[in-house]
């Protein structure tokens, strides 16, 4: 067994690899970018070394810097995780030349499977069925259009160097071919530096079924059954499960063998995944599946395979890399129950799944629940930065049956709290409970066909959040500040008549006036739109789990996996009480600096507006913490600023 490993990756997968390494007594060395200085995986590794600035090309994609740390720390092996350098043949080669074990296949196998056209040719050679199409070298539009016509529409244009669902276009009719080709080539050139494409038949009612394979350096190769990854958005996986619903034992056998053949054909060693597309129009049939590509690395969704086989695939990777034979033979492998994985992302389903960054004010998963595993890359208080894949965690549920696994996942998602960046938790839960998915009759188009229902917000959610948050704000300020009684309210509140006040709040950035009343002793009521919420001592405690407070007075109201940020809106009164009187003005959150009103040398007074930061569709005024003179302005309007970043400094006070 190995004695030490460097993990050339970050986030969730770095934590995942460290966990197994630690269990096996392998020393772990992490490498990290400036943006990841305080990241969880850096804290968890035995030692960690900074390798460069945030952009991946200067850090996680820098072969030289990573190998430099590997040499300095004397590690025996490098685990590349997934993404980044994991499928770069040159990296595997460079490791070999440096005398360091690459925990992955030989460079030759990575290269052979690296381009989709060459991989298809190899598959055909190995007797593995492929999607009918053209994967030759000619790239002129007229020729490819002719090929598309011969294949028959709809067709799919794919970047041969593609990955991550990028560089792909479905074309339904001849007239649209040329524009789609141009788009695919442009995207392929931009993303992979290689404009070449292939054209293949677009499989109708497509199911993505992939097979986990493992081979050792002694000529043994097995498959660890399949995963169904048909729940996709923009050709990217959202939820994955094992085994594939509706797959017969004969088809499993046929696919498993085809996958092992494909791996053998390139002299594969280590963990790999052979991806197939199946035509599910008449259910899954052994004569209707086709090779798509081989991913020569550990896959994001490997935990569902671990759940149904009871194995640790990272442990297998380490064993194979150190020259041991595969721990088990094919006939010793069994499927136990069913497993599902959901990828929890910091993204906003309501805004086209735009990545959402910032501080995680709260991150909680259900703990110690039966059959639930959570692989996370961050914890509460950490930051989701804009530099990398915004995955927060993977939640994996295992059960005796598919329904049990899905029920457990649904419950786990219900108990998950993400406050700060927006997340897809509610979307995942809706997906988990969707009849079309539950029935097992779904395909890669299921999410798109149901997108509206899956991302719908129920009417009244915002009003309910506004009312609940208003109650919390009023109650929290308590008798001390007088807010529990309307006659003592401070200036921002306008009296609306006897014992009723309008409390202005921002609900996800939009203004709303909540009507607050005190109907009886110890009771507060808040009304927004049609919604009326009441608070009395006992109720407030019961609701405690549904809120996350921010130090700036904002409240996240959490409902069904979604967060609604409600902030006190106080346009007239600056919050002078909370100015700290220090020298430095920091950005309160990730956002864009939209205006700076001062320059070095300007004399300012306490509470004066110095700059404005825009975040979450809201402007936040930055105020002078004390009287003084501006010494430095560290950012310019238009610039992105990160939370806590120093923007303006005042000259030190004299005396
Ligand atoms: P998987 O089946 O393991 O999910 P993917 O192809 O979706 O495989 O990608 C695995 C990881 O690699 C993901 O973290 C993804 O963000 C990253 N990745 C894949 N392709 C690219 C790419 N072209 N550019 C950037 N990241 C990529
Ligand atoms: P990537 O390298 O980006 O993962 P793949 O070839 O694996 O590219 O395809 C990604 C996804 O695109 C598949 O999971 C599937 O949903 C869809 N897809 C690929 N090929 C076809 C096809 N011929 N017909 C229908 N859908 C396809
Ligand atoms: Mg793929």
Coordinates of C-alpha atoms in Angstrom, one line a residue, residues 110-595:
X110 CA -6.3 8.5 -21.3
X111 CA -5.1 9.6 -24.8
X112 CA -6.9 6.8 -26.6
X113 CA -10.2 7.6 -25.0
X114 CA -9.6 11.4 -24.8
X115 CA -11.2 12.3 -28.1
X116 CA -14.8 11.1 -28.8
X117 CA -14.1 10.3 -32.4
X118 CA -11.1 8.1 -31.8
X119 CA -12.9 6.5 -28.8
X120 CA -15.8 5.6 -31.0
X121 CA -13.5 4.0 -33.6
X122 CA -11.9 2.0 -30.8
X123 CA -15.2 0.8 -29.5
X124 CA -16.2 -0.4 -32.9
X125 CA -13.0 -2.3 -33.1
X126 CA -13.7 -3.9 -29.7
X127 CA -17.2 -5.0 -31.0
X128 CA -19.0 -2.5 -28.8
X129 CA -22.1 -0.9 -30.4
X130 CA -21.9 2.9 -31.1
X131 CA -24.4 5.5 -32.0
X132 CA -24.7 5.6 -35.8
X133 CA -23.0 8.7 -37.2
X134 CA -20.0 10.3 -38.8
X135 CA -16.9 10.5 -36.7
X136 CA -14.3 10.9 -39.4
X137 CA -11.9 13.8 -40.0
X138 CA -13.7 15.9 -42.6
X139 CA -15.1 19.1 -41.1
X140 CA -16.5 21.1 -44.0
X141 CA -20.1 22.2 -43.5
X142 CA -21.5 20.9 -46.8
X143 CA -20.0 17.5 -46.2
X144 CA -21.2 17.3 -42.6
X145 CA -24.7 18.5 -43.6
X146 CA -24.8 15.7 -46.2
X147 CA -23.8 13.2 -43.5
X148 CA -26.5 14.5 -41.1
X149 CA -29.1 14.0 -43.9
X150 CA -27.9 10.4 -44.4
X151 CA -28.0 9.7 -40.7
X152 CA -31.5 11.2 -40.5
X153 CA -32.7 14.0 -38.2
X154 CA -32.7 14.6 -35.4
X155 CA -28.9 14.5 -35.1
X156 CA -26.5 15.6 -32.4
X157 CA -23.3 17.6 -33.2
X158 CA -20.6 17.0 -30.6
X159 CA -17.2 18.4 -30.0
X160 CA -14.7 15.5 -30.3
X161 CA -12.7 17.1 -27.4
X162 CA -15.8 17.8 -25.4
X163 CA -16.7 17.3 -21.8
X164 CA -19.1 18.5 -19.2
X165 CA -21.9 18.7 -21.7
X166 CA -20.2 21.6 -23.6
X167 CA -19.9 21.9 -27.4
X168 CA -23.1 20.0 -28.1
X169 CA -26.1 20.9 -30.3
X170 CA -29.2 18.9 -31.2
X171 CA -30.4 19.6 -34.7
X172 CA -34.0 18.8 -35.8
X173 CA -34.0 19.9 -39.4
X174 CA -31.7 20.5 -42.2
X175 CA -32.3 24.2 -42.3
X176 CA -30.9 24.6 -38.8
X177 CA -27.8 22.5 -39.4
X178 CA -25.3 25.1 -40.4
X179 CA -26.0 27.6 -37.6
X180 CA -25.9 24.7 -35.1
X181 CA -22.6 23.5 -36.5
X182 CA -21.1 27.0 -36.3
X183 CA -22.2 27.3 -32.7
X184 CA -20.8 23.9 -31.7
X185 CA -17.5 24.6 -33.4
X186 CA -17.2 28.0 -31.8
X187 CA -17.9 26.6 -28.4
X188 CA -15.5 23.7 -28.9
X189 CA -12.7 26.0 -30.0
X190 CA -13.3 28.4 -27.0
X191 CA -13.6 25.6 -24.4
X192 CA -11.2 23.0 -25.6
X193 CA -9.0 24.7 -28.2
X194 CA -10.2 22.2 -30.8
X195 CA -13.1 23.0 -33.1
X196 CA -13.6 19.5 -34.5
X197 CA -17.0 17.8 -34.2
X198 CA -18.7 14.6 -34.9
X199 CA -22.3 14.1 -36.0
X200 CA -24.4 11.3 -34.7
X201 CA -28.0 10.2 -34.6
X202 CA -29.9 11.8 -31.7
X203 CA -31.2 8.9 -29.8
X204 CA -34.9 9.4 -29.0
X205 CA -36.1 9.0 -25.4
X206 CA -32.4 8.7 -24.3
X207 CA -31.4 7.1 -21.1
X208 CA -27.8 7.7 -19.9
X209 CA -26.6 4.4 -18.5
X210 CA -23.0 4.1 -17.6
X211 CA -20.9 1.2 -16.3
X212 CA -18.2 1.4 -13.6
X213 CA -15.2 -0.6 -14.6
X214 CA -12.0 -1.4 -12.7
X215 CA -8.8 -3.0 -14.0
X216 CA -5.5 -3.8 -12.4
X217 CA -2.0 -4.1 -13.8
X218 CA -2.2 -7.9 -13.8
X219 CA -4.7 -8.1 -16.6
X220 CA -7.8 -8.4 -14.5
X221 CA -10.9 -6.3 -15.3
X222 CA -14.3 -6.2 -13.8
X223 CA -17.4 -4.0 -13.9
X224 CA -19.2 -2.8 -10.8
X225 CA -22.6 -2.6 -12.5
X226 CA -24.3 0.5 -13.9
X227 CA -25.5 3.9 -12.9
X228 CA -28.4 5.7 -14.5
X229 CA -27.6 9.4 -15.0
X230 CA -30.6 10.4 -17.1
X231 CA -31.7 13.2 -15.0
X232 CA -29.8 16.0 -16.7
X233 CA -30.0 19.6 -17.4
X234 CA -28.0 21.0 -20.4
X235 CA -26.4 17.5 -20.8
X236 CA -25.1 17.7 -17.2
X237 CA -26.0 15.2 -14.5
X238 CA -28.3 16.3 -11.7
X239 CA -29.2 13.1 -10.0
X240 CA -27.8 9.6 -10.4
X241 CA -28.8 6.2 -9.2
X242 CA -27.7 2.6 -9.2
X243 CA -28.9 0.2 -10.4
X244 CA -30.7 1.6 -13.5
X245 CA -34.5 1.2 -13.2
X246 CA -35.9 -1.2 -15.7
X247 CA -32.6 -2.8 -16.7
X248 CA -32.9 -6.5 -17.1
X249 CA -30.2 -8.9 -15.9
X250 CA -29.4 -9.8 -19.5
X251 CA -28.9 -6.2 -20.5
X252 CA -26.8 -5.6 -17.4
X253 CA -24.6 -8.5 -18.4
X254 CA -24.3 -7.3 -22.0
X255 CA -23.5 -3.7 -21.0
X256 CA -21.0 -4.8 -18.4
X257 CA -19.2 -7.0 -20.8
X258 CA -19.2 -4.3 -23.5
X259 CA -17.7 -1.9 -21.0
X260 CA -15.0 -4.3 -19.9
X261 CA -14.1 -4.9 -23.6
X262 CA -13.8 -1.2 -24.2
X263 CA -11.5 -0.9 -21.2
X264 CA -9.4 -3.9 -22.2
X265 CA -9.0 -2.5 -25.7
X266 CA -7.0 0.4 -24.4
X267 CA -5.0 -1.5 -21.8
X268 CA -7.0 0.2 -19.0
X269 CA -5.8 0.2 -15.4
X270 CA -7.7 1.7 -12.4
X271 CA -11.2 3.2 -12.2
X272 CA -13.1 4.2 -15.3
X273 CA -16.6 4.7 -16.6
X274 CA -18.0 3.7 -19.9
X275 CA -21.0 5.8 -20.8
X276 CA -23.8 4.4 -22.9
X277 CA -26.9 6.0 -24.3
X278 CA -29.9 3.7 -24.5
X279 CA -33.1 4.2 -26.6
X280 CA -35.9 3.7 -24.1
X281 CA -38.9 4.2 -26.3
X282 CA -39.9 0.6 -25.8
X283 CA -38.2 0.3 -22.4
X284 CA -34.6 -0.7 -22.1
X285 CA -33.6 -3.4 -24.6
X286 CA -30.3 -5.2 -24.8
X287 CA -30.1 -4.4 -28.6
X288 CA -30.7 -0.7 -28.1
X289 CA -27.7 0.7 -26.2
X290 CA -24.7 2.5 -27.7
X291 CA -21.2 3.5 -26.5
X292 CA -20.9 7.3 -26.0
X293 CA -17.5 7.8 -24.4
X294 CA -15.2 6.6 -21.7
X295 CA -14.3 8.8 -18.7
X296 CA -10.8 7.8 -17.6
X297 CA -11.1 8.8 -14.0
X298 CA -13.2 8.5 -10.8
X299 CA -16.7 9.8 -11.5
X300 CA -18.6 12.4 -9.4
X301 CA -21.4 9.9 -8.9
X302 CA -19.2 7.0 -7.8
X303 CA -20.8 6.9 -4.3
X304 CA -24.0 5.3 -5.6
X305 CA -21.9 2.4 -6.8
X306 CA -20.1 2.3 -3.4
X307 CA -23.5 2.2 -1.7
X308 CA -24.9 -0.8 -3.7
X309 CA -21.6 -2.8 -3.7
X310 CA -20.4 -1.9 -0.2
X311 CA -17.0 -1.1 -1.6
X312 CA -14.7 2.0 -1.3
X313 CA -13.6 2.8 -4.9
X314 CA -10.9 5.2 -3.7
X315 CA -9.4 2.4 -1.7
X316 CA -9.5 0.2 -4.8
X317 CA -7.8 3.0 -6.7
X318 CA -5.0 3.2 -4.2
X319 CA -4.6 -0.6 -4.2
X320 CA -4.4 -0.9 -7.9
X321 CA -2.0 2.1 -8.1
X322 CA 0.3 0.4 -5.7
X323 CA 0.4 -2.7 -7.9
X324 CA -2.1 -4.9 -6.0
X325 CA -4.5 -7.1 -7.9
X326 CA -8.3 -6.2 -7.8
X327 CA -9.7 -7.1 -4.4
X328 CA -12.6 -9.1 -5.9
X329 CA -13.5 -11.1 -9.0
X330 CA -16.6 -10.5 -11.1
X331 CA -18.5 -13.4 -9.6
X332 CA -17.9 -12.1 -6.1
X333 CA -19.6 -8.7 -6.8
X334 CA -23.3 -8.3 -5.9
X335 CA -25.8 -5.5 -5.9
X336 CA -27.4 -4.7 -2.6
X337 CA -30.5 -2.5 -2.7
X338 CA -30.7 0.8 -4.5
X339 CA -28.9 4.1 -4.1
X340 CA -29.5 7.7 -5.4
X341 CA -27.3 10.7 -5.3
X342 CA -28.4 14.4 -5.6
X343 CA -25.8 17.1 -6.4
X344 CA -26.5 20.1 -4.2
X345 CA -25.3 23.2 -6.0
X346 CA -25.0 26.9 -5.1
X347 CA -27.1 28.0 -7.9
X348 CA -30.5 29.7 -8.4
X349 CA -33.1 27.6 -10.2
X350 CA -35.4 30.7 -10.3
X351 CA -32.8 32.6 -12.4
X352 CA -31.9 30.0 -14.9
X353 CA -29.6 28.1 -12.4
X354 CA -27.1 30.9 -12.3
X355 CA -24.2 30.1 -9.9
X356 CA -24.7 31.8 -6.6
X357 CA -21.7 32.7 -4.4
X358 CA -21.0 34.1 -1.0
X359 CA -20.7 33.2 2.6
X360 CA -22.6 30.1 3.8
X361 CA -24.3 31.6 6.8
X362 CA -25.7 28.2 7.6
X363 CA -25.1 24.7 6.1
X364 CA -26.8 21.8 7.8
X365 CA -27.5 18.2 6.7
X366 CA -29.5 15.7 8.5
X367 CA -27.1 13.7 10.7
X368 CA -27.1 10.1 11.6
X369 CA -30.0 9.2 9.4
X370 CA -30.4 5.7 8.2
X371 CA -28.9 5.1 4.8
X372 CA -27.8 8.7 4.3
X373 CA -24.2 9.8 3.3
X374 CA -23.2 13.4 2.7
X375 CA -20.0 14.2 0.8
X376 CA -19.4 17.9 1.2
X377 CA -16.6 20.2 0.4
X378 CA -17.6 23.1 2.7
X379 CA -19.0 23.6 6.1
X380 CA -21.1 26.4 7.7
X381 CA -19.2 29.7 7.7
X382 CA -17.2 28.8 4.5
X383 CA -17.4 30.7 1.3
X384 CA -18.6 29.6 -2.1
X385 CA -16.3 31.5 -4.5
X386 CA -17.0 32.3 -8.1
X387 CA -13.8 30.6 -9.3
X388 CA -14.8 26.9 -9.4
X389 CA -17.6 24.5 -9.8
X390 CA -20.3 25.6 -7.3
X391 CA -21.1 22.2 -5.9
X392 CA -21.7 22.3 -2.2
X393 CA -22.3 18.6 -1.5
X394 CA -23.6 15.3 -2.7
X395 CA -26.3 13.6 -0.7
X396 CA -26.4 9.9 -1.2
X397 CA -29.3 7.8 0.0
X398 CA -29.3 4.0 0.1
X399 CA -32.3 1.7 0.7
X400 CA -33.6 -1.8 0.2
X401 CA -35.7 -0.6 -2.8
X402 CA -35.7 2.3 -5.1
X403 CA -38.7 3.9 -3.4
X404 CA -37.1 3.6 0.0
X405 CA -33.9 5.2 -1.3
X406 CA -35.9 8.1 -2.9
X407 CA -38.0 8.6 0.2
X408 CA -34.8 8.8 2.3
X409 CA -33.2 11.3 -0.1
X410 CA -36.4 13.4 -0.1
X411 CA -36.4 13.4 3.6
X412 CA -32.7 14.3 3.8
X413 CA -33.2 17.2 1.3
X414 CA -36.1 18.4 3.5
X415 CA -33.7 18.5 6.4
X416 CA -31.0 20.3 4.6
X417 CA -30.4 23.9 5.3
X418 CA -28.4 26.1 2.9
X419 CA -28.4 29.8 3.8
X420 CA -26.4 32.5 2.0
X421 CA -25.8 31.4 -1.6
X422 CA -29.0 30.1 -3.2
X423 CA -29.2 26.4 -3.7
X424 CA -31.0 23.9 -5.8
X425 CA -32.2 21.9 -2.7
X426 CA -35.9 22.6 -3.3
X427 CA -35.6 21.7 -7.0
X428 CA -33.9 18.4 -6.1
X429 CA -36.6 17.6 -3.7
X430 CA -39.3 18.3 -6.3
X431 CA -37.4 16.1 -8.7
X432 CA -37.1 13.3 -6.2
X433 CA -40.9 13.3 -5.7
X434 CA -41.9 13.8 -9.3
X435 CA -44.2 11.0 -10.5
X436 CA -42.6 10.6 -13.9
X437 CA -39.2 10.0 -12.2
X438 CA -40.7 7.8 -9.5
X439 CA -42.4 5.6 -12.1
X440 CA -39.0 4.8 -13.7
X441 CA -40.3 6.0 -17.1
X442 CA -38.0 9.0 -17.5
X443 CA -35.2 10.0 -19.9
X444 CA -32.7 12.8 -20.4
X445 CA -35.5 15.2 -21.4
X446 CA -37.5 14.7 -18.3
X447 CA -36.1 17.7 -16.4
X448 CA -36.5 20.1 -19.3
X449 CA -40.1 19.0 -20.0
X450 CA -41.0 19.6 -16.3
X451 CA -38.8 22.6 -15.6
X452 CA -41.6 25.0 -14.9
X453 CA -43.2 22.7 -12.3
X454 CA -39.9 21.8 -10.8
X455 CA -38.9 25.4 -10.2
X456 CA -42.3 26.9 -9.4
X457 CA -42.6 29.0 -6.3
X458 CA -46.0 28.8 -4.7
X459 CA -48.0 32.0 -4.5
X460 CA -47.7 33.6 -1.1
X461 CA -44.2 32.3 -0.3
X462 CA -42.7 35.8 -0.4
X463 CA -45.6 37.2 1.7
X464 CA -45.3 34.5 4.2
X465 CA -41.5 35.0 4.4
X466 CA -42.0 38.8 4.8
X467 CA -44.5 38.3 7.6
X468 CA -42.4 35.7 9.4
X469 CA -39.3 37.7 9.2
X470 CA -41.0 40.8 10.3
X471 CA -42.3 39.0 13.4
X472 CA -38.7 37.8 14.1
X473 CA -37.2 41.3 13.6
X474 CA -39.8 42.9 15.9
X475 CA -39.5 40.1 18.5
X476 CA -35.7 40.1 18.3
X477 CA -35.4 43.8 19.0
X478 CA -37.4 43.0 22.1
X479 CA -38.6 45.2 24.9
X480 CA -35.1 46.5 25.3
X481 CA -35.2 48.4 22.0
X482 CA -38.9 49.0 22.4
X483 CA -39.9 47.4 19.1
X484 CA -42.3 45.0 20.8
X485 CA -44.4 48.1 21.5
X486 CA -45.4 50.3 18.6
X487 CA -45.3 53.6 20.6
X488 CA -41.5 53.3 21.0
X489 CA -40.6 52.5 17.4
X490 CA -37.8 54.4 15.9
X491 CA -38.1 56.8 13.0
X492 CA -38.1 54.4 10.1
X493 CA -41.5 53.1 10.9
X494 CA -44.5 55.0 9.9
X495 CA -47.5 54.9 12.2
X496 CA -50.5 53.6 10.3
X497 CA -53.0 54.3 13.1
X498 CA -53.5 53.0 16.5
X499 CA -51.2 50.1 17.3
X500 CA -50.5 49.2 13.7
X501 CA -47.2 50.0 12.0
X502 CA -45.9 49.5 8.5
X503 CA -42.5 47.8 8.7
X504 CA -40.7 48.2 5.4
X505 CA -38.6 45.2 4.4
X506 CA -36.8 44.0 1.4
X507 CA -37.8 40.5 0.3
X508 CA -35.1 39.1 -2.0
X509 CA -34.3 42.7 -2.8
X510 CA -37.8 43.9 -3.4
X511 CA -39.6 46.3 -1.1
X512 CA -42.7 45.2 0.7
X513 CA -44.5 46.8 3.7
X514 CA -45.6 44.5 6.4
X515 CA -48.4 45.6 8.6
X516 CA -47.5 44.8 12.2
X517 CA -50.1 44.8 15.0
X518 CA -50.2 43.8 18.6
X519 CA -53.6 42.0 19.0
X520 CA -53.3 40.9 22.6
X521 CA -50.8 40.7 25.5
X522 CA -47.6 39.0 24.4
X523 CA -48.9 38.6 20.8
X524 CA -47.6 40.1 17.6
X525 CA -49.2 39.8 14.2
X526 CA -47.7 40.5 10.8
X527 CA -49.6 40.8 7.5
X528 CA -48.2 40.9 4.0
X529 CA -50.6 40.5 1.0
X530 CA -53.0 37.8 1.9
X531 CA -50.8 36.2 4.5
X532 CA -51.2 36.8 8.2
X533 CA -48.7 35.3 10.7
X534 CA -49.0 35.4 14.5
X535 CA -46.4 35.1 17.2
X536 CA -46.8 34.1 20.8
X537 CA -44.0 32.8 23.0
X538 CA -44.4 29.1 22.2
X539 CA -44.8 29.4 18.5
X540 CA -41.7 31.4 18.1
X541 CA -39.6 28.7 19.6
X542 CA -41.1 26.0 17.4
X543 CA -40.2 28.0 14.3
X544 CA -36.6 28.5 15.3
X545 CA -35.3 25.9 12.8
X546 CA -36.8 27.8 9.9
X547 CA -34.6 30.9 10.2
X548 CA -31.0 31.9 9.9
X549 CA -30.1 35.4 11.1
X550 CA -27.4 37.5 9.6
X551 CA -25.4 39.8 11.6
X552 CA -26.6 42.7 9.5
X553 CA -30.1 42.3 10.7
X554 CA -31.3 40.2 7.6
X555 CA -33.2 37.0 8.1
X556 CA -33.2 34.0 5.8
X557 CA -36.6 32.3 6.0
X558 CA -36.2 28.7 5.0
X559 CA -39.1 26.9 3.5
X560 CA -39.0 23.5 1.7
X561 CA -35.3 23.8 0.7
X562 CA -35.6 27.4 -0.4
X563 CA -34.3 30.5 1.2
X564 CA -35.9 33.9 1.1
X565 CA -33.8 36.7 2.4
X566 CA -35.7 39.4 4.2
X567 CA -33.9 42.5 5.3
X568 CA -35.0 45.5 7.2
X569 CA -35.4 48.4 4.8
X570 CA -34.5 51.7 6.3
X571 CA -33.9 54.3 3.7
X572 CA -33.7 57.3 5.9
X573 CA -31.8 56.3 9.0
X574 CA -28.2 55.2 8.7
X575 CA -27.4 52.4 11.2
X576 CA -24.8 54.5 13.0
X577 CA -25.0 52.4 16.1
X578 CA -23.2 49.6 14.4
X579 CA -20.3 51.5 12.9
X580 CA -17.2 50.3 14.6
X581 CA -15.1 53.4 14.5
X582 CA -12.1 51.7 12.9
X583 CA -10.0 52.7 10.0
X584 CA -11.1 50.2 7.4
X585 CA -14.3 50.0 5.3
X586 CA -14.9 46.5 4.1
X587 CA -17.3 45.1 1.5
X588 CA -20.3 43.7 3.4
X589 CA -20.7 40.8 0.9
X590 CA -19.7 39.6 -2.5
X591 CA -20.9 42.0 -5.2
X592 CA -20.1 44.8 -7.5
X593 CA -18.7 48.1 -6.5
X594 CA -21.1 50.5 -8.3
X595 CA -19.9 53.9 -6.9

